[in-house]
Amino acid sequence: RKEVEQDPGPFNVPEGATVAFNCTYSNSASQSFFWYRQDCRKEPKLLMSVYSSGNEDGRFTAQLNRASQYISLLIRDSKLSDSATYLCVVNMAGGSYIPTFGRGTSLIVHP
Amino acid sequence: DAGITQSPRYKITETGRQVTLMCHQTWSHSYMFWYRQDLGHGLRLIYYSAAADITDKGEVPDGYVVSRSKTENFPLTLESATRSQTSVYFCASSEFEGVTGELFFGEGSRLTVL
């Protein structure tokens, strides 16, 4: 079982739709969680960190569920420019920093 | 300019040759990482370094060698390239602050092994 799992998609949604991705992780001792965005095999870039209390940045909302060991990303009012791959990243080890990536979820927003 | 740079950006080589991918960062971040990205696998960690002269294996280290004599440089060497090492390689750096830290990636090095 992979340590960080994501549905690869693709998720095909029309502009204006709301779409949600989940990511599950296996190590209950994981300490920090992130969503990164990657465009067309370019370098990944941080979209947002995920805090226990949840956090929101404009149209994007991230949440953490430690009991069920998953994080989620909600995108409201999807734009064409949101089309990308969304990577879930979990810091797997306590005491050192070893970010582990999920395989990514592909989002395609169409007119 | 501050940032993280990788070279070469594109490389074609033959099976059995030695290849070195360079990574340089200007922030003096303590942590540096090498990932490879292949279709169907996402980003997989090859090696990482917590500081100069400290390196450790990641998920897929076989066939690779790293060194970190200076904080800003973290070269990755394929000692004898194989076709299975054809991939996109990303270097990243981070300042680990307690339990978290943003990863900053280079633009990637696209390696083809014939």
Coordinates of C-alpha atoms in Angstrom, one line a residue:
Chain A
R1 CA 0.0 0.0 0.0
K2 CA 1.4 3.4 -1.0
E3 CA 1.9 5.7 1.9
V4 CA 0.0 8.6 0.3
E5 CA -2.8 7.8 -2.0
Q6 CA -4.8 9.9 -4.4
D7 CA -7.4 9.2 -7.1
P8 CA -5.5 10.0 -10.3
G9 CA -8.7 11.2 -12.1
P10 CA -9.0 12.9 -14.4
F11 CA -11.7 15.0 -13.0
N12 CA -13.5 16.7 -15.9
V13 CA -15.7 19.6 -14.7
P14 CA -17.3 22.6 -16.4
E15 CA -16.4 26.1 -15.5
G16 CA -18.1 27.3 -12.3
A17 CA -18.3 23.8 -10.8
T18 CA -17.2 22.8 -7.4
V19 CA -14.8 19.9 -7.2
A20 CA -13.2 18.1 -4.3
F21 CA -10.2 15.8 -4.0
N22 CA -9.2 13.5 -1.2
C23 CA -5.9 12.2 -0.2
T24 CA -5.3 9.4 2.3
Y25 CA -2.1 8.7 4.2
S26 CA -1.0 5.6 6.1
N27 CA 1.3 6.9 8.8
S28 CA -0.7 8.2 11.8
A29 CA 2.4 10.0 13.1
S30 CA 2.5 12.3 10.0
Q31 CA 2.9 15.9 11.1
S32 CA 2.4 18.3 8.2
F33 CA 0.3 18.3 5.1
F34 CA 0.2 20.3 1.9
W35 CA -1.4 20.6 -1.5
Y36 CA 0.9 21.4 -4.4
R37 CA -0.1 22.3 -8.0
Q38 CA 1.8 21.1 -11.0
D39 CA 1.2 22.3 -14.5
C40 CA 2.0 20.1 -17.5
R41 CA 5.2 18.4 -16.1
K42 CA 6.6 21.7 -14.8
E43 CA 7.9 22.0 -11.3
P44 CA 5.3 21.7 -8.5
K45 CA 4.4 24.8 -6.5
L46 CA 2.8 25.1 -3.1
L47 CA -0.9 25.7 -3.3
M48 CA -1.6 25.7 0.4
S49 CA -0.7 24.1 3.7
V50 CA -3.3 22.1 5.5
Y51 CA -3.9 22.8 9.2
S52 CA -5.9 20.9 11.7
S53 CA -8.5 23.6 11.9
G54 CA -8.8 23.8 8.1
N55 CA -7.9 26.7 6.0
E56 CA -9.3 28.7 3.1
D57 CA -7.6 30.8 0.5
G58 CA -10.1 32.4 -1.9
R59 CA -11.8 29.6 -3.8
F60 CA -9.7 26.9 -2.3
T61 CA -10.4 25.2 1.0
A62 CA -8.2 22.5 2.6
Q63 CA -9.2 20.3 5.5
L64 CA -7.5 17.6 7.6
N65 CA -9.2 14.7 9.2
R66 CA -6.6 13.0 11.5
A67 CA -9.1 10.4 12.8
S68 CA -9.7 9.0 9.2
Q69 CA -6.2 10.0 8.0
Y70 CA -7.1 12.0 5.0
I71 CA -6.8 15.5 3.7
S72 CA -9.1 17.2 1.2
L73 CA -9.0 20.1 -1.2
L74 CA -12.2 21.8 -2.3
I75 CA -12.2 24.2 -5.3
R76 CA -15.2 26.4 -5.8
D77 CA -16.2 28.2 -8.9
S78 CA -13.7 26.4 -11.1
K79 CA -11.8 28.4 -13.7
L80 CA -10.1 27.1 -16.9
S81 CA -6.8 28.1 -15.3
D82 CA -7.4 25.6 -12.5
S83 CA -6.7 22.8 -14.9
A84 CA -3.6 21.1 -13.5
T85 CA -2.4 18.2 -11.4
Y86 CA -2.9 18.5 -7.7
L87 CA -0.4 16.8 -5.5
C88 CA -0.9 15.8 -1.9
V89 CA 2.2 16.0 0.2
V90 CA 2.7 14.5 3.7
N91 CA 5.6 14.8 6.0
M92 CA 5.9 11.2 6.9
A93 CA 8.6 11.0 9.6
G94 CA 8.8 12.6 13.0
G95 CA 12.0 14.4 13.8
S96 CA 13.2 14.9 10.2
Y97 CA 11.7 16.3 7.1
I98 CA 10.8 13.7 4.4
P99 CA 8.0 15.0 2.3
T100 CA 6.2 12.2 0.5
F101 CA 4.0 12.8 -2.5
G102 CA 0.9 11.2 -3.7
R103 CA 0.6 10.4 -7.4
G104 CA -1.5 13.5 -8.1
T105 CA -5.0 14.1 -9.2
S106 CA -5.6 15.6 -12.7
L107 CA -8.2 18.3 -13.0
I108 CA -9.5 19.4 -16.4
V109 CA -11.9 22.4 -16.4
H110 CA -13.7 22.8 -19.7
P111 CA -15.8 25.8 -21.0
Chain B
D1 CA 18.8 36.0 -8.6
A2 CA 17.7 33.9 -5.6
G3 CA 16.3 30.6 -6.4
I4 CA 17.0 27.0 -7.2
T5 CA 18.5 26.0 -10.5
Q6 CA 19.1 22.7 -12.2
S7 CA 21.4 21.8 -15.0
P8 CA 21.3 20.5 -17.6
R9 CA 17.6 21.0 -18.3
Y10 CA 17.7 18.3 -21.1
K11 CA 20.1 15.5 -21.5
I12 CA 20.3 12.5 -23.8
T13 CA 22.8 9.8 -23.0
E14 CA 23.6 6.2 -23.6
T15 CA 23.3 3.1 -21.5
G16 CA 26.3 2.7 -19.3
R17 CA 27.5 6.3 -19.3
Q18 CA 27.9 8.3 -16.1
V19 CA 25.6 11.4 -15.8
T20 CA 25.6 14.1 -13.2
L21 CA 22.7 16.4 -12.7
M22 CA 23.5 19.6 -10.9
C23 CA 21.3 21.5 -8.4
H24 CA 22.2 24.8 -6.8
Q25 CA 20.2 26.9 -4.4
T26 CA 20.8 30.4 -3.2
W27 CA 18.7 30.5 0.0
S28 CA 21.0 28.5 2.2
H29 CA 18.2 26.1 2.9
S30 CA 19.3 23.2 5.1
Y31 CA 17.2 20.5 3.3
M32 CA 17.7 19.5 -0.3
F33 CA 15.9 16.6 -2.1
W34 CA 16.1 14.8 -5.4
Y35 CA 12.9 13.4 -6.8
R36 CA 12.1 11.6 -10.1
Q37 CA 8.8 11.8 -11.8
D38 CA 7.4 9.1 -14.1
L39 CA 3.9 8.6 -15.5
G40 CA 1.9 6.5 -13.1
H41 CA 4.3 7.0 -10.2
G42 CA 4.2 10.6 -9.3
L43 CA 7.2 12.1 -7.6
R44 CA 9.4 9.5 -5.8
L45 CA 12.2 10.5 -3.5
I46 CA 15.7 9.4 -4.5
Y47 CA 18.0 11.0 -1.9
Y48 CA 17.7 13.8 0.5
S49 CA 20.1 15.9 2.6
A50 CA 19.4 17.6 5.9
A51 CA 22.7 19.6 5.9
A52 CA 26.1 19.7 4.3
D53 CA 27.8 16.3 4.5
I54 CA 24.6 14.6 5.6
T55 CA 22.7 12.6 3.1
D56 CA 20.2 9.7 3.3
K57 CA 18.4 7.4 0.9
G58 CA 14.8 7.9 -0.1
E59 CA 12.4 5.5 -1.7
V60 CA 14.3 4.7 -4.9
P61 CA 18.1 5.2 -4.4
D62 CA 19.5 2.3 -6.4
G63 CA 21.8 3.4 -9.2
Y64 CA 22.2 6.9 -7.9
V65 CA 24.9 8.7 -5.8
V66 CA 24.7 12.1 -4.2
S67 CA 27.1 14.3 -2.3
R68 CA 26.7 17.6 -0.5
S69 CA 30.0 19.2 0.3
K70 CA 28.5 22.7 0.3
T71 CA 25.1 23.8 1.6
E72 CA 24.1 25.3 -1.8
N73 CA 24.9 22.3 -4.0
F74 CA 23.4 18.9 -4.2
P75 CA 24.5 17.0 -7.4
L76 CA 23.0 13.7 -8.4
T77 CA 25.1 11.2 -10.3
L78 CA 23.9 8.2 -12.2
E79 CA 27.0 6.0 -12.2
S80 CA 26.0 3.8 -15.1
A81 CA 22.8 5.0 -16.7
T82 CA 20.1 2.5 -17.6
R83 CA 17.0 2.9 -19.7
S84 CA 14.8 2.7 -16.6
Q85 CA 16.4 5.9 -15.4
T86 CA 14.8 7.9 -18.2
S87 CA 12.7 10.3 -16.3
V88 CA 12.2 13.9 -15.2
Y89 CA 14.4 14.7 -12.2
F90 CA 13.4 17.5 -9.8
C91 CA 15.6 19.0 -7.2
A92 CA 14.0 20.8 -4.2
S93 CA 15.1 22.7 -1.2
S94 CA 13.4 23.6 2.1
E95 CA 14.0 25.2 5.4
F96 CA 12.5 22.8 7.9
E97 CA 10.9 24.9 10.5
G98 CA 9.8 22.6 13.3
V99 CA 7.5 20.2 11.6
T100 CA 6.9 22.0 8.3
G101 CA 8.5 23.9 5.5
E102 CA 7.6 24.8 1.9
L103 CA 9.4 22.9 -0.8
F104 CA 10.9 25.0 -3.6
F105 CA 11.6 23.1 -6.8
G106 CA 13.9 23.6 -9.7
E107 CA 12.5 23.5 -13.2
G108 CA 13.5 19.9 -13.7
S109 CA 16.1 18.0 -15.7
R110 CA 14.7 15.8 -18.4
L111 CA 16.9 12.8 -18.9
T112 CA 16.7 10.3 -21.8
V113 CA 18.8 7.1 -21.7
L114 CA 19.1 5.4 -25.0

